Amino acid sequence: AFLFTLSLSFSAPVVKIGFVDQQKVLENSKMGQNMDKQIKALQEAKQVKIEGMEKELEELDKKIKNKELPLKEQIREEYKKERRKKEIDLKYYVEEAYEEGNQVGSKLMRKFDEKLKGIVKKVSEEEGFSLVIEKTGIIFYGNPEFDLTDKIILELNKITE
C-alpha cells in the first residue's frame, strides 16, 4: 500500500475586533461637551421663563387672597380668570419646552452618531479592525489593547471646534 500525505495549509483570515465606549466619547469629546452645553443653555433659558410665569401666578394669588385690598367681587373674579389663563399658559409652555428639548437633543444625538460612525470607520480601517462593537452593548470584558475609545475622541476632536 502506498501512503500519500498531502499537507495543505489554509490560513484563516485574521479578525481583529475592537470596541468603543460611546458614553465616554460623548462625555469627553469636544463635540459631546458642546452638545451638553447647548442643551443646558436651552434648559436654563426655559427655566428662567417658567420661573417668571410662576412668579406672575404667585402675584395674582396674593392679589386674590389679600383681604385688606378692597376689591369688588367682579375684579377679584377677573383676577381669578386671569390666573387660570396664566396657569394654562404655563402648563402649555412647560410641555412645549420639554418637547423642544427632546427635539434638540435628538437632533444633536443624530449628528453625533453620524460623526462617530465616520470616525470609527476611519480609525478601524487605519488600525486594521474587522469589527468594532459599542462597549456597553454586549461586551463583558474587553482587552484594553482593543479599546478604540480614546483614539475616537482624538479624531472627533480634530474635526470639532
mmCIF file of C-alpha atoms in Angstrom:
data_model
loop_
_atom_site.group_PDB
_atom_site.id
_atom_site.type_symbol
_atom_site.label_atom_id
_atom_site.label_comp_id
_atom_site.label_asym_id
_atom_site.label_seq_id
_atom_site.Cartn_x
_atom_site.Cartn_y
_atom_site.Cartn_z
ATOM 1 C CA ALA A 1 0.000 0.000 0.000
ATOM 2 C CA PHE A 2 1.107 3.341 -0.877
ATOM 3 C CA LEU A 3 0.527 6.139 1.623
ATOM 4 C CA PHE A 4 0.386 9.623 0.266
ATOM 5 C CA THR A 5 0.259 12.507 2.656
ATOM 6 C CA LEU A 6 -0.763 15.868 1.421
ATOM 7 C CA SER A 7 -0.287 18.725 3.741
ATOM 8 C CA LEU A 8 -2.357 21.726 2.889
ATOM 9 C CA SER A 9 -2.174 24.775 4.962
ATOM 10 C CA PHE A 10 -5.082 27.110 4.872
ATOM 11 C CA SER A 11 -4.621 30.400 6.523
ATOM 12 C CA ALA A 12 -7.689 31.620 8.273
ATOM 13 C CA PRO A 13 -8.366 35.303 7.902
ATOM 14 C CA VAL A 14 -7.230 37.332 10.867
ATOM 15 C CA VAL A 15 -10.109 39.002 12.571
ATOM 16 C CA LYS A 16 -9.321 41.947 14.774
ATOM 17 C CA ILE A 17 -12.158 43.123 16.980
ATOM 18 C CA GLY A 18 -12.273 46.425 18.840
ATOM 19 C CA PHE A 19 -14.768 48.289 20.943
ATOM 20 C CA VAL A 20 -15.738 51.879 21.698
ATOM 21 C CA ASP A 21 -17.376 53.282 24.806
ATOM 22 C CA GLN A 22 -19.860 55.689 23.222
ATOM 23 C CA GLN A 23 -20.809 57.262 26.552
ATOM 24 C CA LYS A 24 -17.169 58.067 27.288
ATOM 25 C CA VAL A 25 -16.790 59.593 23.825
ATOM 26 C CA LEU A 26 -19.919 61.674 24.405
ATOM 27 C CA GLU A 27 -18.671 62.906 27.790
ATOM 28 C CA ASN A 28 -15.017 63.507 26.865
ATOM 29 C CA SER A 29 -15.071 64.760 23.280
ATOM 30 C CA LYS A 30 -15.382 68.439 22.389
ATOM 31 C CA MET A 31 -18.435 67.641 20.295
ATOM 32 C CA GLY A 32 -20.167 65.854 23.160
ATOM 33 C CA GLN A 33 -19.276 68.632 25.593
ATOM 34 C CA ASN A 34 -20.584 71.255 23.148
ATOM 35 C CA MET A 35 -23.830 69.306 22.833
ATOM 36 C CA ASP A 36 -24.174 69.215 26.601
ATOM 37 C CA LYS A 37 -23.605 72.986 26.812
ATOM 38 C CA GLN A 38 -26.240 73.640 24.132
ATOM 39 C CA ILE A 39 -28.828 71.502 25.880
ATOM 40 C CA LYS A 40 -28.084 73.060 29.288
ATOM 41 C CA ALA A 41 -28.305 76.591 27.842
ATOM 42 C CA LEU A 42 -31.705 75.787 26.348
ATOM 43 C CA GLN A 43 -32.903 74.274 29.621
ATOM 44 C CA GLU A 44 -31.699 77.273 31.624
ATOM 45 C CA ALA A 45 -33.422 79.740 29.286
ATOM 46 C CA LYS A 46 -36.670 77.802 29.504
ATOM 47 C CA GLN A 47 -36.366 77.535 33.288
ATOM 48 C CA VAL A 48 -35.955 81.309 33.642
ATOM 49 C CA LYS A 49 -39.173 81.866 31.691
ATOM 50 C CA ILE A 50 -41.008 79.186 33.691
ATOM 51 C CA GLU A 51 -39.913 80.798 36.968
ATOM 52 C CA GLY A 52 -41.123 84.178 35.706
ATOM 53 C CA MET A 53 -44.504 82.715 34.804
ATOM 54 C CA GLU A 54 -44.738 81.033 38.217
ATOM 55 C CA LYS A 55 -43.946 84.357 39.904
ATOM 56 C CA GLU A 56 -46.789 86.013 37.988
ATOM 57 C CA LEU A 57 -49.127 83.309 39.310
ATOM 58 C CA GLU A 58 -47.944 83.926 42.863
ATOM 59 C CA GLU A 59 -48.525 87.674 42.484
ATOM 60 C CA LEU A 60 -52.065 87.056 41.263
ATOM 61 C CA ASP A 61 -52.649 84.686 44.187
ATOM 62 C CA LYS A 62 -51.594 87.453 46.575
ATOM 63 C CA LYS A 63 -53.985 89.913 44.936
ATOM 64 C CA ILE A 64 -56.844 87.418 45.053
ATOM 65 C CA LYS A 65 -56.248 86.448 48.688
ATOM 66 C CA ASN A 66 -55.471 89.919 50.007
ATOM 67 C CA LYS A 67 -58.497 90.738 52.135
ATOM 68 C CA GLU A 68 -57.119 94.152 53.054
ATOM 69 C CA LEU A 69 -57.353 95.274 49.442
ATOM 70 C CA PRO A 70 -60.914 96.476 48.999
ATOM 71 C CA LEU A 71 -61.690 94.682 45.729
ATOM 72 C CA LYS A 72 -65.081 94.338 44.276
ATOM 73 C CA GLU A 73 -66.067 90.750 43.697
ATOM 74 C CA GLN A 74 -66.102 91.392 39.937
ATOM 75 C CA ILE A 75 -62.436 92.490 39.999
ATOM 76 C CA ARG A 76 -61.499 89.535 42.191
ATOM 77 C CA GLU A 77 -63.193 87.205 39.645
ATOM 78 C CA GLU A 78 -61.229 88.859 36.831
ATOM 79 C CA TYR A 79 -58.005 88.140 38.728
ATOM 80 C CA LYS A 80 -59.080 84.517 39.170
ATOM 81 C CA LYS A 81 -59.882 84.250 35.465
ATOM 82 C CA GLU A 82 -56.508 85.781 34.571
ATOM 83 C CA ARG A 83 -54.797 83.350 36.961
ATOM 84 C CA ARG A 84 -56.492 80.322 35.349
ATOM 85 C CA LYS A 85 -55.407 81.546 31.906
ATOM 86 C CA LYS A 86 -51.811 82.063 33.066
ATOM 87 C CA GLU A 87 -51.830 78.638 34.690
ATOM 88 C CA ILE A 88 -52.899 77.057 31.398
ATOM 89 C CA ASP A 89 -50.265 79.110 29.543
ATOM 90 C CA LEU A 90 -47.632 77.868 31.968
ATOM 91 C CA LYS A 91 -48.722 74.255 31.504
ATOM 92 C CA TYR A 92 -48.512 74.554 27.712
ATOM 93 C CA TYR A 93 -45.181 76.340 27.868
ATOM 94 C CA VAL A 94 -43.700 73.601 30.053
ATOM 95 C CA GLU A 95 -44.956 70.926 27.629
ATOM 96 C CA GLU A 96 -43.572 72.836 24.630
ATOM 97 C CA ALA A 97 -40.236 73.398 26.377
ATOM 98 C CA TYR A 98 -39.989 69.689 27.167
ATOM 99 C CA GLU A 99 -40.805 68.765 23.564
ATOM 100 C CA GLU A 100 -38.323 71.302 22.190
ATOM 101 C CA GLY A 101 -35.625 69.967 24.498
ATOM 102 C CA ASN A 102 -36.279 66.431 23.270
ATOM 103 C CA GLN A 103 -36.171 67.527 19.624
ATOM 104 C CA VAL A 104 -32.945 69.475 20.056
ATOM 105 C CA GLY A 105 -31.365 66.593 21.980
ATOM 106 C CA SER A 106 -32.407 64.071 19.335
ATOM 107 C CA LYS A 107 -31.105 66.253 16.520
ATOM 108 C CA LEU A 108 -27.759 66.728 18.254
ATOM 109 C CA MET A 109 -27.522 62.996 19.019
ATOM 110 C CA ARG A 110 -28.182 62.068 15.365
ATOM 111 C CA LYS A 111 -25.418 64.445 14.270
ATOM 112 C CA PHE A 112 -23.090 62.997 16.921
ATOM 113 C CA ASP A 113 -23.895 59.421 15.827
ATOM 114 C CA GLU A 114 -23.148 60.272 12.185
ATOM 115 C CA LYS A 115 -19.792 61.782 13.073
ATOM 116 C CA LEU A 116 -18.976 58.944 15.465
ATOM 117 C CA LYS A 117 -19.690 56.268 12.850
ATOM 118 C CA GLY A 118 -17.474 58.050 10.328
ATOM 119 C CA ILE A 119 -14.611 58.361 12.804
ATOM 120 C CA VAL A 120 -14.984 54.736 13.955
ATOM 121 C CA LYS A 121 -14.839 53.598 10.315
ATOM 122 C CA LYS A 122 -11.728 55.731 9.652
ATOM 123 C CA VAL A 123 -9.874 54.540 12.774
ATOM 124 C CA SER A 124 -10.948 50.930 12.196
ATOM 125 C CA GLU A 125 -9.608 50.939 8.658
ATOM 126 C CA GLU A 126 -6.358 52.637 9.692
ATOM 127 C CA GLU A 127 -5.826 50.209 12.595
ATOM 128 C CA GLY A 128 -6.926 47.102 10.677
ATOM 129 C CA PHE A 129 -10.016 46.241 12.727
ATOM 130 C CA SER A 130 -12.534 43.891 11.146
ATOM 131 C CA LEU A 131 -15.273 44.609 13.642
ATOM 132 C CA VAL A 132 -15.892 47.358 16.201
ATOM 133 C CA ILE A 133 -18.591 46.974 18.840
ATOM 134 C CA GLU A 134 -20.136 49.517 21.206
ATOM 135 C CA LYS A 135 -18.738 48.641 24.638
ATOM 136 C CA THR A 136 -21.840 48.905 26.775
ATOM 137 C CA GLY A 137 -23.854 46.675 24.450
ATOM 138 C CA ILE A 138 -22.672 43.112 24.876
ATOM 139 C CA ILE A 139 -19.053 43.122 25.976
ATOM 140 C CA PHE A 140 -18.393 41.727 29.431
ATOM 141 C CA TYR A 141 -14.681 42.024 29.055
ATOM 142 C CA GLY A 142 -12.506 43.825 26.585
ATOM 143 C CA ASN A 143 -8.742 43.817 26.499
ATOM 144 C CA PRO A 144 -7.741 47.488 26.734
ATOM 145 C CA GLU A 145 -5.433 46.894 23.754
ATOM 146 C CA PHE A 146 -8.530 46.785 21.558
ATOM 147 C CA ASP A 147 -10.282 49.796 23.103
ATOM 148 C CA LEU A 148 -10.505 52.463 20.414
ATOM 149 C CA THR A 149 -12.395 54.971 22.558
ATOM 150 C CA ASP A 150 -9.503 57.376 23.185
ATOM 151 C CA LYS A 151 -8.465 57.297 19.511
ATOM 152 C CA ILE A 152 -12.054 58.041 18.532
ATOM 153 C CA ILE A 153 -12.168 61.020 20.932
ATOM 154 C CA LEU A 154 -8.897 62.389 19.459
ATOM 155 C CA GLU A 155 -10.170 62.044 15.889
ATOM 156 C CA LEU A 156 -13.548 63.533 16.730
ATOM 157 C CA ASN A 157 -11.841 66.459 18.479
ATOM 158 C CA LYS A 158 -9.788 67.122 15.323
ATOM 159 C CA ILE A 159 -12.969 67.879 13.377
ATOM 160 C CA THR A 160 -14.788 69.722 16.166
ATOM 161 C CA GLU A 161 -14.102 73.321 17.030
#
